[in-house]
C-alpha atoms as a printed R data frame, in Angstrom:
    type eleno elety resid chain resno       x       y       z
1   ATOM     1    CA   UNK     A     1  -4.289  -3.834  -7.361
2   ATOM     2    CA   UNK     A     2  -7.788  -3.667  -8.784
3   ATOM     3    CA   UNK     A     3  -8.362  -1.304 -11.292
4   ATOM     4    CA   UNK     A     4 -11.487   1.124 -11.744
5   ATOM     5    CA   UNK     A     5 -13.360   0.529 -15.063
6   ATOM     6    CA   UNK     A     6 -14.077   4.574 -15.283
7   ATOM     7    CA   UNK     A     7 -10.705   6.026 -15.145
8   ATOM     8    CA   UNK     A     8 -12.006   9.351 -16.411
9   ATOM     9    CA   UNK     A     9 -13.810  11.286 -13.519
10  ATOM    10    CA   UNK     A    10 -15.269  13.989 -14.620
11  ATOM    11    CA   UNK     A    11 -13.629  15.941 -12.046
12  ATOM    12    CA   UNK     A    12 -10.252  15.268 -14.393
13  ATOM    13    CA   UNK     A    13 -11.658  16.051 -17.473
14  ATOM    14    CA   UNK     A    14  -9.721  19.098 -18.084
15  ATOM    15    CA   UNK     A    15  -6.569  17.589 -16.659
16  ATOM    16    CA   UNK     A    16  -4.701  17.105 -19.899
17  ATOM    17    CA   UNK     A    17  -3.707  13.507 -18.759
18  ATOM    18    CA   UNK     A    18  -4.494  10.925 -22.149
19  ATOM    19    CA   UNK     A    19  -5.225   8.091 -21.092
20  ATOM    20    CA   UNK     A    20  -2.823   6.306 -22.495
21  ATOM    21    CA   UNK     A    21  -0.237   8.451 -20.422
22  ATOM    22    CA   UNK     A    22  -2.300   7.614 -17.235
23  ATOM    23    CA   UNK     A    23  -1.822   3.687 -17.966
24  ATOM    24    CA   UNK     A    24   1.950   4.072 -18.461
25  ATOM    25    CA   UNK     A    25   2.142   6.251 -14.902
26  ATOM    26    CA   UNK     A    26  -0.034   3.457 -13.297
27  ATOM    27    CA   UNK     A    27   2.486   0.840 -14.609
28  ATOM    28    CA   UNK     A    28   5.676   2.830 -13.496
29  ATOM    29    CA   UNK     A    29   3.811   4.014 -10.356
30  ATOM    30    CA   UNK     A    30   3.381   0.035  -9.341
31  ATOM    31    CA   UNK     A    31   6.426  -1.123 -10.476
32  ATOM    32    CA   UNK     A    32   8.246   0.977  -7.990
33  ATOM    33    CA   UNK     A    33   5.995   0.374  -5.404
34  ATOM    34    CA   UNK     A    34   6.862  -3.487  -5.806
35  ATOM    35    CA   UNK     A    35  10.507  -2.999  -6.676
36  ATOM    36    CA   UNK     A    36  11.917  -0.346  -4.078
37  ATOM    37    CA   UNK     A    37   8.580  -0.377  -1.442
38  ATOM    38    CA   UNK     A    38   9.128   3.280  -0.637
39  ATOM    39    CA   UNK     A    39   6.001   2.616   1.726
40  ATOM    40    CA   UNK     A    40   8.070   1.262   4.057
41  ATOM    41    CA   UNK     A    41   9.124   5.182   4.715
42  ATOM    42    CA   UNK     A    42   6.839   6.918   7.879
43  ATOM    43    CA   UNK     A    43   7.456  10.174   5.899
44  ATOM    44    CA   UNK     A    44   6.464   8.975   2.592
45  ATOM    45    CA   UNK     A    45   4.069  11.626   0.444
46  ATOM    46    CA   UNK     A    46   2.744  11.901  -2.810
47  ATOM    47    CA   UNK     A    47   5.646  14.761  -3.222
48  ATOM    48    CA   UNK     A    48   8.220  12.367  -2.535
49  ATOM    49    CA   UNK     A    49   7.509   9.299  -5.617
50  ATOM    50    CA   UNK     A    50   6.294  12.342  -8.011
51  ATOM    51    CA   UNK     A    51   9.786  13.386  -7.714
52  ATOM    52    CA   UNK     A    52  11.172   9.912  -7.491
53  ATOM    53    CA   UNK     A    53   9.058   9.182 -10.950
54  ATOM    54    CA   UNK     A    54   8.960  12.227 -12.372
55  ATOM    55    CA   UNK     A    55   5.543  12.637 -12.523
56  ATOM    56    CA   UNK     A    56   3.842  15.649 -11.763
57  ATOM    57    CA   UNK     A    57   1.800  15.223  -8.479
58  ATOM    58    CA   UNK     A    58  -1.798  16.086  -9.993
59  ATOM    59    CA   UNK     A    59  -1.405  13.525 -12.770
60  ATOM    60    CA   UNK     A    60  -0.230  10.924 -10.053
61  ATOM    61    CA   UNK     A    61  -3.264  12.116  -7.594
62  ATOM    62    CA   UNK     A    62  -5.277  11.367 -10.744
63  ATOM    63    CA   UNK     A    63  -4.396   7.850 -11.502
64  ATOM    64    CA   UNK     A    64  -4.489   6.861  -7.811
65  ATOM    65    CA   UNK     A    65  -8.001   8.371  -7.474
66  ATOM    66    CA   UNK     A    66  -9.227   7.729 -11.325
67  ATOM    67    CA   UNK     A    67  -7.688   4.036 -12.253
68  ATOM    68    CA   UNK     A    68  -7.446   2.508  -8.758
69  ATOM    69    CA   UNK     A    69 -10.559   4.066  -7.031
70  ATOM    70    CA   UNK     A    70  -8.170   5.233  -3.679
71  ATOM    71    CA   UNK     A    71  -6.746   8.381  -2.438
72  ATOM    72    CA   UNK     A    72  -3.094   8.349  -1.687
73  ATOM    73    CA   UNK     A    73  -2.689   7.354   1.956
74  ATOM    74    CA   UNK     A    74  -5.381   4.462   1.516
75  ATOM    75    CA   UNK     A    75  -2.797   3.188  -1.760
76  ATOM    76    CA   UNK     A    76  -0.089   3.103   0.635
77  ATOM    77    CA   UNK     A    77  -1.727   2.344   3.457
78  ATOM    78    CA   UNK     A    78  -2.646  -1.336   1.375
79  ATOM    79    CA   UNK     A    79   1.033  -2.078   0.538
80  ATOM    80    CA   UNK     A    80   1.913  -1.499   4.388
81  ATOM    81    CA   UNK     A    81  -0.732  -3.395   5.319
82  ATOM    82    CA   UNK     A    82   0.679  -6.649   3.146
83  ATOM    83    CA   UNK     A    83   3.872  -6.005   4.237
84  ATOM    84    CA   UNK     A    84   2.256  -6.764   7.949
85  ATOM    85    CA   UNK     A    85   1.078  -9.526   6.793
86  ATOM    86    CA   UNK     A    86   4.432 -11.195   5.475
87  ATOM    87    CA   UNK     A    87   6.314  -9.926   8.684
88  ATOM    88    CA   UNK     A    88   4.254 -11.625  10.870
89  ATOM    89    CA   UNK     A    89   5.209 -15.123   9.980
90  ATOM    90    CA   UNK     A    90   8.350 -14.377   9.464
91  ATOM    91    CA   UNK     A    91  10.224 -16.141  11.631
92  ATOM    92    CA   UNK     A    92  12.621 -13.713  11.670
93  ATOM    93    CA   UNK     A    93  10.351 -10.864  13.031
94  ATOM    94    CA   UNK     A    94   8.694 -13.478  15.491
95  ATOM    95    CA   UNK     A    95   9.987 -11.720  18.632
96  ATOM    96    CA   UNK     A    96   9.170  -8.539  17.252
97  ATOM    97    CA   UNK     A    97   5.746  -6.840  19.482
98  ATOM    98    CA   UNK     A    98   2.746  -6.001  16.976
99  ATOM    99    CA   UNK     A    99   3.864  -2.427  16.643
100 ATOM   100    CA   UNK     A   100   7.224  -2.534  16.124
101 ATOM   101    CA   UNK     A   101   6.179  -4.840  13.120
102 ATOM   102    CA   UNK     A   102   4.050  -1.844  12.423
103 ATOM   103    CA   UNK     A   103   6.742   0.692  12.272
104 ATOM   104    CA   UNK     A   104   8.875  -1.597  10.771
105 ATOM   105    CA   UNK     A   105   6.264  -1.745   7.709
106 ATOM   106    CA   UNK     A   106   6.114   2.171   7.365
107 ATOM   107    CA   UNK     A   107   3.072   2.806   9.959
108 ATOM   108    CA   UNK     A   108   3.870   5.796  12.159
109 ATOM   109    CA   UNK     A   109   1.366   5.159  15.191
110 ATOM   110    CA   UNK     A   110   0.135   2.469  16.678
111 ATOM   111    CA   UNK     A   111  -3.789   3.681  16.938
112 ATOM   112    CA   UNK     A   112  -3.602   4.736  12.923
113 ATOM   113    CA   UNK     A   113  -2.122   1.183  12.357
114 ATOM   114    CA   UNK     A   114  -4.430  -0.960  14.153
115 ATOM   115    CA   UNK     A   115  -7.361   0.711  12.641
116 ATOM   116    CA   UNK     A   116  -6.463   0.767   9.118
117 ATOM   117    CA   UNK     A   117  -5.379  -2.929   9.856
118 ATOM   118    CA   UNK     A   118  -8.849  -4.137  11.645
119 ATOM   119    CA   UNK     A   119 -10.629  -1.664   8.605
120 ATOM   120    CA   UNK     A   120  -8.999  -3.743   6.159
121 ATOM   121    CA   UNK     A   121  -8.473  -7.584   7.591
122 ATOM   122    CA   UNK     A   122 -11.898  -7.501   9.512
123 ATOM   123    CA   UNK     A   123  -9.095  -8.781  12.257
124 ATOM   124    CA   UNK     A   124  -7.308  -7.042  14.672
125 ATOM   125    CA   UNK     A   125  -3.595  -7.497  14.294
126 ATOM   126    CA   UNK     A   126  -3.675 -10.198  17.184
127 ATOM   127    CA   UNK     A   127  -6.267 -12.097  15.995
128 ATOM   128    CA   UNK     A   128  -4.610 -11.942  12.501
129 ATOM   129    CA   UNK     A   129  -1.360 -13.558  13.694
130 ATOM   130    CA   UNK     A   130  -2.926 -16.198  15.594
131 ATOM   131    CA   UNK     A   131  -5.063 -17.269  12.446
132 ATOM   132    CA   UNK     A   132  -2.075 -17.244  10.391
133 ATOM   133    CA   UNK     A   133   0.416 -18.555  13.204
134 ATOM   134    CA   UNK     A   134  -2.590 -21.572  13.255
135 ATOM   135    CA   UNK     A   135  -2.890 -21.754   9.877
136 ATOM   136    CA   UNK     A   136   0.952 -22.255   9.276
137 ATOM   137    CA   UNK     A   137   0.947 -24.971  12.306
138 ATOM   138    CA   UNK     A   138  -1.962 -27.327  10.833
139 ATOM   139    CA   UNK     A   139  -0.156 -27.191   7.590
140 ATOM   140    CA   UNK     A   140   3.310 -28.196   8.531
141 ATOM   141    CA   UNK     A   141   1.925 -30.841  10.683
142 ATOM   142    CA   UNK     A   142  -0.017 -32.435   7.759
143 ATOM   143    CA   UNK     A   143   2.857 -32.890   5.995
């Protein structure tokens, strides 16, 4: 995840968070995102891995917004988005439609997910898997 060089918006500057604290709550906040992908949950909020990390909420809000530039559903919205990607040459998910990939990834609509995926690949899920799908074909043959 790319970090922002100003992590401290003015808007926070009466927060309390040090910046040192803010790095470690970045670290732990990635970490589980990585290790237990709580994304994958349509019901996931900001309410649900403050409690899981006990952190409070404002202080994550803060290092989502400050040290990674996002809000909240646009940070989680990127790890479902990946996950997309990896299901969909998966050859175990390769009779799976488009949107049940989608749910399967943490989306909870169809519409949401195929604009947040076109906003983000410049491709529409379709046109995604195919590229990938002929990507994954030239390579095996050239070997």
């Amino acid at each position: 995840m790319k970090e922002n060089k100003s992590a401290a918006e003015p808007k926070y500057e009466r927060s309390g968070l040090k910046e040192k604290d803010a790095r470690k709550y970045l670290e732990r906040l990635l970490k589980y995102m990585e290790e237990e992908k709580p994304y994958l949950d349509v019901d996931l909020s900001i309410h649900d891995i403050s409690a899981e990390l006990d952190i409070p909420r404002h202080y994550l809000t803060q290092v989502i917004n400050g040290l990674l530039g996002k809000n909240f559903y646009t940070f989680i919205n990127e790890y479902r988005i990946e996950e997309v990607k990896k299901l969909l040459v998966d050859e175990a998910y390769s009779k799976y439609t488009l949107t049940s990939i989608a749910f399967e990834a943490g989306f909870n609509s169809k519409s949401s997910f195929n604009s947040i995926f076109k906003k983000s690949t410049g491709m529409t899920p379709s046109q995604y898997k195919d590229s990938r799908l002929r990507d994954l074909d030239e390579s095996g043959n050239g070997s």
